[in-house]
Every structure is written in C-alpha cells, then in structure tokens.
Amino acid sequence: MSSNNFLSLFNSSVGKKVIMAVTGLFICVFLIVHVAGNFQLFKADSGLSFNKYAVLMTTNPFIKTISYLLYTFIIVHAIRGIMIEIENRRARPVKYAKYNGNANSKWASRNMGILGTILLVFIVVHMHDFWYNYKFGHTPFTLYKTELATGNLVDVKDMGPDFKMGSKMEEMMAGDYKYVIVKDLYKEVKEEFKRLLWVVFYVVCMGAVSFHLYHGFRSGFQSLGLNSRKYNNVFQTIGTWVFAIIIPLSFAAMPLYFYFNQ
Amino acid sequence: MNITLKVWKQKNNNERGRFETYQVKEVSPDMSFLEMFDVLNEDLITEGKEPIAFDHDCREGICGMCSMYINGRPHGPLQGVTTCQLHMRSFRDGDTIVVEPWRAAAFPVIKDLAVDRSAFDRIMAAGGFVSVNTGNAQDANNILIPKTDADLAFEAAACIGCGACVAACKNSSAMLFVSAKVSQLALLPQGQVERQERVISMVNQMDEEGFGSCTNTGACEAECPKSISVENIARLNREYLSAKITK
C-alpha cells in the first residue's frame, strides 16, 4: 500500500473524525494537568507556589515540547472542526421547516460547532491575557522572603514596574532567610478577575467547556471505534463527572474566588 | 378525526418546493398514516387536482420504501416503526401535521415526498455483498459461528435501507446505514475474504455521494425503525481504520 493511500484516510469522513478525536482527547488530558496546577491559586501564600509552577511550566524542555504539541493540536482541532461543520451543512442544502432534534439527540451533541467557536474565542482571549503577557508583556516581579527554619512567608514585596531580570526566577539564601524573585503571574490573575465583565466571560465560557466535553469526551472514543458494552459506562461517567462537571466548575471557581476576595 | 396536513409539494429537483395545506376530514384512528394519504389522494383526484407523490411498497415495515418526515421526525413520533406502521391514533383530532421529504444533498427530491435514494444502491454496489462462492446450503454446524456474533450480524442485517438515519442526522450522514451493511458481513466468516476492500470501497462511495460525517449525536439510532445500534458505527470506524492501516 502506498503512503499516499494511507494519508487519504484523513480526508475520509471516518478519518476526519479520528483527527478530531485524537486532538480532542489530548486536549482533555491537558485540562486535567491545567486544573490541577491552577489549584495552587487557592493556596494562601500570596501566589508563591503558583508562580514557581508557572516558571516550571514555561521553562522545562519536556513540558515546553508538550505545550507546542498542544498548541498545534488546538489549531488542528479548530480548523478541522470548522471545515467539518461547513461540509456537514452542505450535506443538507434545504433545511427542514419543522425540526425536532430534542426528540432524538442531546442539545450539546448538535451544537459542537457553536460551542467550539465560543471556546476558540475564549482560548484566544485567555492566551493573550496570560500566556502572551507573561512571555512578551510586562508581567511584574515580586520578592518573597521566607524564614528557612519555619518555612513561613515573612514578607512579600512588589519589585515595581521598572525592575528587569534575565530569568523568570532567582532564588537566594541569606542568613536565616530564603529570597525568591519571580515573575508574578498570580498578580496578573488577581488583576484580571477584579473586573466583573471578565469574571462573567470566564464563567460563561466554562459552561461551554462543560457542554462541549459532555459530548466530546465520550464521542472521541466512538470516533476511534472504541464502543463496547463493557466500557461505555466508564467513558460516559468520566465524561460527565470529570469533564462536564468537576473540571469546568473548578475552573469557574477561580475567577469567582478572586472577584469575591479582593 | 379531522386533520390539517401541511405537505411539501415540489414538482422536481430543479424547482423550488413549498408547503401546501390540506384538510382531511373523517379520518379513522385505525387508518395507517399512508392510508390517510391514500384517502386524501382519492379526494384530490376526484376533485381533478394533482395527488401527492409519496413512496411506499410493502406497507408492513420491511421494504424500506416509505420515507416521510413527520412533525420534525423521520417516520413520525413513534420509535421502532416505519411510516406505514404509524397509525392515526398516534395523533389527536384537530392536529396539524407537517410532512416533509427526507432532506439531504445525496437524496434529491424526485417529486413532493419522494426522494431518490439510489445513493444507497451505489454504496451497496461498491462492496455490500459477498462475491465468493459459499456453496450450497449445508449443515448449520459445519461453519462454527459464536452465537453473539450471529446475533450482532442479524441485528445489523435488520437494516431496511429506508434512509431515516440520513434524514434524522443533522449532517445527513449515512454512517448508520453503511455501518450496518459493513457489520453484517464483517461479523460472519463468509464476509472475511473481502472484508477490507469492502469497508474502504463503501466508505469511499458514501463520501462521494455527498453525505455528511458523523457527529455521534445518536439521532440515527433513536429514529431507526429497526433500532440499529450506533455500536455498528464504532465497528465501521474500527474496520475502516484497520483496513487503511494494514492494507
């Protein structure tokens, strides 16, 4: 069999969905890591652990490689998804005058295109506000002073807008204290969610995540041909509880936490 | 019963269609949906008007010819039945019923409610058969088939090719039909020889006909008069992927 023939797989109606499934499920796995890491936002240490975590996530070569794969997958998932949506609309040029979709299918499953579009807009805004600003913008630095003996945080000092440093984080020991100067992404998060409009935007988008994954997670396995009476309940339960309830609720709790604790 | 019918009228595939309203009086609740159309057509012919064109044949739910999209659902409000098995007792006196043809680019309208489903025939011609000689009828125990496989193949073979899956799907996808036809042969020993060529050819033909792809909404399974399971679609995906990778 020629390689050309194999690649034609991805242009078939079955193969297109395989691309959606593989990229989509990969993004699902990433969300687990993302939400787990972000739980450090709730830690009462003025953002020290969260900021250290942000440095790790943006400097570790292995994690960086995975991130670029993730960005690629998000772009492929979005473009392929939009193309599928257009092709599928073309398959029914004359619409039904009376259509009763709720009688035979769930709302989320019929509106993956709209939900996905909301999420694409969300990802662009989210990446700009945090990823782009952290990497290329003016994210300030903060000094954390910790007592070595007890591990207690004794002082947190803003380094001011003019402070510049070659790396994202420096650690020093002096006397009984440990000093950490780190790029303060935590502060960016705190500032962002002082504004009600952003909080509402984030919470609504997490609603879209919930519906998108309620259908998407389970659907991904079906597209890969993994449908068995033995495991369907497992896929469905994980899809509903982990991806449609726990993860979106946890993410939505973050802007709400900052808004109500300012 | 008195029924108001809003029926799609379309001269041919080149002309734009429109709805026409008909009053059908003294409908018996025991009439089938198609018999109600017969009565209406008799009246229209008597009045010198053009009758409504619609597809039908066996009228016992096994031929797959009847194809009406009734009040937003293929084959009407009941589950597991074809339009010919639907009776007027499923509606109420004074109801307005909207009847449309299957709508899909791959199923062009021939006239009114009759659509051209020869796309399905071309998919079958592409590989939905066994061309190896299976010989004469022999003792059933000669070829050993696990009961579960035989049952699954039988369930898939119940597909009558009516096209309700395409009509119900928001993408006009033919995946349930094709998956049933691929499954019934992939599960049995006689289908093994052409197993890989079959699935590739049938999927290629399905795509060429202009059906959409599957979004896994499950609408097809819910509306299928033979309750064919979407497990067959997963099997089709597996069959196609492994054929493409290994062949």
XYZ file of C-alpha atoms in Angstrom:
509
model
C 0.000 0.000 0.000
C 1.378 3.399 -0.901
C 1.779 6.105 1.707
C -0.451 8.341 -0.383
C -3.238 5.859 0.050
C -2.734 5.848 3.807
C -2.902 9.648 4.013
C -6.211 9.600 2.137
C -7.566 8.096 5.350
C -7.581 11.555 6.899
C -9.720 13.011 4.112
C -12.425 10.397 4.546
C -15.429 11.055 6.745
C -14.094 8.447 9.190
C -10.542 9.836 9.217
C -11.636 13.438 9.785
C -13.312 12.367 12.976
C -10.227 10.408 14.017
C -8.279 13.683 13.832
C -10.952 15.402 15.934
C -10.916 12.548 18.452
C -7.143 12.269 18.877
C -6.587 16.038 19.171
C -9.675 16.482 21.356
C -8.808 13.716 23.799
C -5.252 15.041 24.072
C -6.654 18.463 24.994
C -8.862 16.716 27.590
C -5.797 15.164 29.240
C -4.110 18.568 29.266
C -7.115 20.065 31.059
C -6.570 17.683 33.969
C -2.971 18.924 34.327
C -4.071 22.534 33.859
C -6.779 22.438 36.510
C -4.592 20.544 38.974
C -1.774 23.102 38.614
C -4.156 26.023 38.888
C -5.454 24.787 42.230
C -2.314 26.447 43.618
C -4.111 29.759 43.050
C -6.178 28.909 46.132
C -3.060 28.473 48.320
C -2.669 31.251 50.911
C 0.965 32.067 50.048
C 0.448 35.242 48.013
C 0.982 33.229 44.846
C 4.491 31.877 45.552
C 3.758 28.237 44.630
C 1.615 29.221 41.657
C 4.365 31.487 40.311
C 7.003 28.776 40.771
C 4.713 26.362 38.947
C 4.308 28.883 36.087
C 8.110 29.061 35.766
C 8.362 25.255 35.635
C 5.620 25.031 33.007
C 7.328 27.590 30.743
C 10.960 26.523 31.108
C 11.109 22.734 31.409
C 12.082 21.452 27.910
C 9.834 18.379 28.129
C 6.799 20.395 29.206
C 7.598 23.025 26.561
C 7.644 20.367 23.835
C 4.294 19.049 25.010
C 2.881 22.613 25.067
C 3.829 23.232 21.452
C 2.246 19.921 20.503
C -0.839 21.053 22.409
C -0.987 24.420 20.584
C -0.716 22.551 17.278
C -3.485 20.160 18.288
C -5.764 23.027 19.329
C -5.253 24.728 15.955
C -5.792 21.463 14.033
C -8.891 20.651 16.119
C -10.335 24.119 15.475
C -9.617 24.254 11.731
C -10.706 20.671 11.043
C -13.806 21.254 13.182
C -14.804 24.370 11.256
C -14.250 22.542 7.941
C -16.355 19.569 9.083
C -19.128 21.935 10.185
C -19.147 23.626 6.759
C -19.104 20.296 4.879
C -21.879 18.917 7.052
C -24.084 21.950 6.461
C -23.529 21.479 2.736
C -24.871 17.921 3.036
C -28.328 19.394 3.749
C -28.861 22.394 1.469
C -32.616 22.643 2.158
C -33.356 22.707 5.887
C -36.388 21.102 7.489
C -39.260 23.516 8.146
C -40.167 21.626 11.283
C -37.253 20.024 13.094
C -37.491 18.232 16.428
C -33.881 17.489 17.339
C -34.590 17.151 21.066
C -36.700 14.076 20.332
C -33.688 12.050 19.269
C -30.468 13.694 20.433
C -28.925 15.908 23.101
C -28.528 19.642 22.559
C -24.757 19.592 23.184
C -24.192 16.916 20.560
C -25.921 19.012 17.894
C -24.142 22.257 18.761
C -20.476 21.257 18.964
C -19.637 23.807 16.243
C -21.155 26.733 18.131
C -19.699 25.571 21.458
C -16.317 25.063 19.821
C -16.410 28.557 18.316
C -17.087 30.062 21.764
C -14.127 28.066 23.097
C -11.873 29.218 20.269
C -12.652 32.856 21.108
C -12.056 32.037 24.767
C -8.690 30.406 24.076
C -7.516 33.416 22.035
C -8.509 35.850 24.832
C -7.111 33.576 27.548
C -3.787 33.019 25.748
C -3.425 36.744 25.122
C -4.174 37.765 28.697
C -1.955 35.257 30.415
C 0.391 33.386 28.078
C 1.289 36.327 25.811
C 1.533 38.879 28.625
C 3.629 36.526 30.727
C 6.001 35.780 27.863
C 6.148 39.088 25.997
C 4.265 41.620 28.120
C 5.090 43.484 31.300
C 4.352 40.960 33.993
C 5.905 42.445 37.187
C 8.320 40.688 39.525
C 7.678 40.023 43.204
C 10.108 39.238 46.025
C 9.108 36.562 48.524
C 11.053 36.336 51.811
C 10.711 33.010 53.622
C 12.115 32.046 57.009
C 14.291 28.968 56.491
C 13.739 27.418 59.898
C 9.947 27.544 59.859
C 9.201 27.853 56.142
C 6.915 30.788 56.940
C 6.462 33.564 54.421
C 7.509 36.722 56.251
C 7.499 39.376 53.550
C 6.138 39.921 50.028
C 7.448 42.903 48.100
C 6.434 44.274 44.723
C 9.618 44.947 42.691
C 7.951 47.782 40.770
C 7.301 48.238 37.048
C 10.908 49.130 36.143
C 12.526 46.011 37.585
C 14.021 43.697 34.964
C 15.718 40.323 35.255
C 17.277 37.892 32.778
C 15.406 34.845 34.032
C 11.884 34.303 35.290
C 13.013 33.286 38.772
C 16.051 33.717 41.049
C 16.496 32.125 44.467
C 18.981 33.303 47.124
C 19.816 32.329 50.682
C 20.950 35.000 53.110
C 21.135 34.481 56.833
C 18.067 32.761 58.138
C 16.020 33.662 55.101
C 15.385 32.480 51.589
C 14.591 35.132 48.967
C 12.727 34.323 45.758
C 12.256 36.881 43.000
C 9.766 35.553 40.473
C 7.602 36.804 37.610
C 4.237 37.355 39.253
C 1.596 35.667 37.104
C -0.534 35.358 40.219
C -0.827 39.144 40.304
C -1.973 39.185 36.659
C -4.689 36.672 37.562
C -5.739 38.729 40.572
C -5.920 41.945 38.498
C -7.831 40.265 35.648
C -10.563 38.969 37.910
C -11.184 42.242 39.718
C -13.309 43.119 36.694
C -16.822 41.677 36.737
C -17.041 41.524 32.936
C -14.050 39.155 32.749
C -15.400 37.006 35.547
C -18.730 36.640 33.730
C -16.935 35.901 30.441
C -14.821 33.183 32.053
C -17.736 31.564 33.868
C -19.915 31.524 30.722
C -17.052 30.016 28.719
C -16.629 27.294 31.343
C -20.301 26.494 30.724
C -19.385 25.996 27.063
C -16.465 23.754 28.129
C -18.897 21.673 30.135
C -21.333 21.090 27.274
C -18.542 20.626 24.700
C -16.838 17.940 26.781
C -20.075 16.320 27.930
C -20.490 15.236 24.337
C -16.890 15.421 23.143
C -15.112 13.112 25.568
C -17.475 10.183 25.046
C -17.769 10.929 21.340
C -13.998 10.800 20.868
C -13.915 7.132 21.823
C -16.787 6.324 19.460
C -14.929 8.035 16.581
C -11.889 5.878 17.311
C -14.102 2.808 17.173
C -13.929 2.260 20.925
C -17.501 1.450 21.776
C -18.050 -1.616 23.887
C -20.857 -2.503 26.242
C -18.188 -3.218 28.848
C -16.590 0.237 28.871
C -19.282 2.636 27.613
C -20.453 3.400 31.132
C -16.888 4.185 32.156
C -16.414 6.646 29.261
C -19.810 8.189 29.926
C -19.242 8.535 33.677
C -15.782 10.075 33.265
C -17.073 12.366 30.506
C -19.932 13.585 32.638
C -18.386 13.805 36.109
C -14.784 14.696 35.402
C -15.023 16.666 32.172
C -18.518 18.186 32.243
C -18.835 18.873 35.971
C -15.651 18.809 38.088
C -13.213 20.448 35.659
C -15.449 23.317 34.425
C -16.689 24.009 37.983
C -13.118 24.085 39.316
C -12.011 26.481 36.576
C -15.075 28.683 37.087
C -14.355 28.807 40.830
C -11.027 30.567 40.169
C -12.302 33.910 38.771
C -15.161 33.844 41.298
C -12.672 33.303 44.157
C -10.600 36.307 43.108
C -13.609 38.511 42.436
C -15.139 37.897 45.858
C -11.797 38.017 47.751
C -10.389 41.305 46.525
C -60.759 12.765 13.368
C -60.153 15.931 11.405
C -56.552 16.610 10.486
C -54.813 19.588 8.903
C -51.882 18.477 6.762
C -49.063 20.759 5.687
C -47.343 18.821 2.939
C -44.223 19.662 0.953
C -45.016 19.984 -2.738
C -42.186 20.099 -5.259
C -42.515 19.425 -8.959
C -38.953 18.138 -9.403
C -35.461 18.643 -8.103
C -34.900 21.778 -10.189
C -37.940 23.600 -8.912
C -38.261 25.214 -5.500
C -40.750 23.459 -3.284
C -43.401 24.933 -0.992
C -45.886 23.785 1.621
C -49.496 23.180 0.735
C -52.248 22.838 3.324
C -54.915 20.157 3.102
C -57.901 19.443 5.348
C -58.535 15.733 5.790
C -61.945 15.043 7.332
C -63.383 11.944 8.989
C -60.065 10.185 9.411
C -60.362 6.859 11.235
C -57.879 6.469 14.132
C -57.265 2.939 12.837
C -56.009 4.126 9.468
C -52.298 3.938 8.862
C -50.585 7.210 8.041
C -50.230 6.119 4.415
C -53.903 5.082 4.187
C -54.798 8.600 5.307
C -52.691 9.857 2.372
C -54.477 7.378 0.057
C -57.849 8.797 1.109
C -56.608 12.349 0.628
C -55.199 11.480 -2.816
C -58.507 9.810 -3.855
C -60.292 13.033 -2.922
C -57.767 15.167 -4.777
C -58.107 13.018 -7.906
C -61.924 13.219 -7.697
C -61.639 16.994 -7.453
C -59.400 16.993 -10.504
C -56.370 18.127 -8.507
C -52.918 16.598 -8.568
C -52.354 13.899 -5.914
C -49.357 13.992 -3.572
C -46.444 11.821 -4.663
C -45.014 9.612 -1.905
C -43.020 6.381 -1.726
C -44.441 3.133 -0.352
C -44.388 -0.558 -1.154
C -44.853 -3.439 1.304
C -46.753 -1.486 3.973
C -45.620 -3.907 6.643
C -42.377 -2.284 7.726
C -39.866 -4.436 5.888
C -39.225 -2.918 2.462
C -37.814 0.464 3.493
C -39.680 2.426 0.818
C -41.848 4.765 2.899
C -39.960 7.843 3.873
C -41.957 10.689 5.385
C -40.506 13.247 7.788
C -43.445 13.880 10.099
C -43.568 16.751 12.590
C -39.804 17.041 12.712
C -39.037 13.318 12.924
C -38.451 10.606 10.307
C -41.265 8.027 10.321
C -43.172 10.162 12.843
C -43.417 10.220 16.620
C -43.171 6.504 17.435
C -39.948 4.562 17.969
C -39.024 1.471 16.013
C -41.663 1.793 13.301
C -41.805 2.892 9.684
C -44.328 5.432 8.376
C -46.561 2.619 7.087
C -46.726 1.170 10.618
C -47.743 4.510 12.106
C -51.452 4.891 12.770
C -53.637 7.949 13.077
C -54.359 7.051 16.700
C -50.890 8.437 17.446
C -52.329 11.889 16.672
C -55.197 13.877 18.119
C -58.326 15.226 16.494
C -57.641 18.715 15.151
C -53.847 18.243 14.934
C -51.784 19.991 12.292
C -49.189 17.604 10.897
C -46.207 18.837 8.905
C -44.917 16.312 6.353
C -41.626 16.819 4.535
C -39.405 14.614 2.371
C -36.012 13.300 3.600
C -33.741 16.310 3.180
C -30.178 15.624 2.073
C -27.988 16.707 -0.819
C -27.428 12.989 -1.509
C -31.208 12.336 -1.654
C -32.532 14.704 -4.323
C -36.299 15.183 -4.431
C -37.972 13.369 -7.332
C -41.406 14.815 -6.638
C -43.177 16.021 -3.474
C -42.313 13.494 -0.736
C -40.491 11.007 -2.955
C -36.709 11.238 -2.926
C -34.044 9.475 -4.970
C -32.216 7.085 -2.626
C -30.127 5.430 -5.325
C -27.042 6.726 -3.481
C -27.636 3.804 -1.110
C -27.753 1.397 -4.062
C -24.412 2.714 -5.317
C -22.888 2.268 -1.853
C -24.146 -1.344 -1.827
C -22.804 -1.886 -5.339
C -19.402 -0.649 -4.158
C -18.983 -3.557 -1.744
C -22.069 -4.503 0.235
C -22.070 -8.105 -0.974
C -20.184 -11.392 -0.845
C -18.774 -12.452 -4.206
C -17.046 -15.627 -3.045
C -18.891 -18.854 -3.707
C -20.367 -20.059 -0.444
C -21.691 -23.271 -1.973
C -24.980 -24.989 -1.356
C -26.921 -24.945 1.865
C -25.045 -27.140 4.288
C -25.409 -28.356 7.805
C -25.595 -25.341 10.086
C -22.960 -26.813 12.369
C -20.448 -27.007 9.527
C -19.450 -23.391 9.895
C -18.994 -22.503 13.523
C -20.161 -19.003 14.411
C -20.367 -17.767 18.006
C -23.961 -17.044 18.963
C -23.111 -13.468 19.989
C -21.578 -12.757 16.552
C -24.554 -14.307 14.793
C -26.911 -12.156 16.868
C -24.959 -8.958 16.194
C -24.825 -9.725 12.469
C -28.546 -10.421 12.481
C -29.317 -7.143 14.270
C -27.248 -5.256 11.689
C -28.894 -7.163 8.840
C -32.284 -5.902 10.038
C -31.472 -2.580 8.273
C -34.071 -1.992 5.547
C -32.162 0.887 3.944
C -35.010 3.373 4.359
C -32.693 6.338 4.939
C -34.271 7.537 8.199
C -30.748 7.701 9.670
C -29.739 10.207 6.992
C -32.998 12.124 7.450
C -32.608 12.291 11.233
C -28.918 13.213 11.257
C -28.189 16.933 11.419
C -25.311 16.257 8.997
C -27.279 13.983 6.645
C -24.720 11.316 7.424
C -25.200 7.778 6.125
C -22.893 6.220 8.717
C -25.571 4.078 10.398
C -26.690 2.562 7.099
C -23.145 1.880 5.883
C -22.061 0.575 9.281
C -24.956 -1.883 9.399
C -24.121 -3.185 5.934
C -20.400 -3.466 6.732
C -21.080 -5.086 10.121
C -23.439 -7.817 8.957
C -20.699 -9.192 6.704
C -17.635 -8.367 8.825
C -19.082 -10.420 11.685
C -19.575 -13.569 9.637
C -16.986 -15.953 8.125
C -18.385 -15.572 4.609
C -17.611 -11.849 4.723
C -13.937 -12.216 5.662
C -12.451 -12.587 2.170
C -13.475 -9.096 1.039
C -13.618 -7.553 4.490
C -11.010 -4.820 3.968
C -11.787 -3.926 0.347
C -15.455 -3.784 1.245
C -15.202 -1.219 4.018
C -12.824 1.019 2.072
C -14.951 0.976 -1.095
C -18.214 1.547 0.756
C -16.869 4.481 2.790
C -15.324 5.999 -0.357
C -18.644 5.724 -2.180
C -20.518 7.184 0.821
C -18.207 10.207 0.789
C -18.539 10.621 -2.972
C -22.324 10.717 -2.709
C -22.136 13.846 -0.544
C -23.376 12.550 2.806
C -22.056 14.422 5.857
C -19.819 12.933 8.514
C -20.858 11.547 11.890
C -21.072 13.809 14.978
C -22.172 10.935 17.237
C -25.436 12.650 18.170
C -27.184 9.273 18.211
C -30.220 10.677 16.362
C -29.943 7.883 13.756
C -30.201 5.107 16.336
C -33.119 6.828 18.064
C -35.071 7.200 14.812
C -34.114 3.939 13.079
C -37.294 1.880 12.559
C -35.186 -1.241 13.103
C -33.342 0.207 16.124
C -29.905 -0.411 14.612
C -27.292 0.473 17.242
C -24.547 3.088 16.850
C -22.194 0.357 18.075
C -22.143 -0.553 14.392
C -20.728 2.907 13.599
C -17.880 2.274 16.038
C -17.323 -1.074 14.322
C -17.274 0.659 10.931
C -14.670 3.116 12.278
C -12.543 0.208 13.555
C -12.916 -1.752 10.322
C -12.044 1.257 8.179
C -9.059 2.314 10.295
C -7.550 -1.156 10.462
C -8.135 -1.686 6.725
C -6.454 1.620 5.885
C -3.515 0.940 8.176
C -2.844 -2.697 7.311
C -3.873 -2.993 3.701
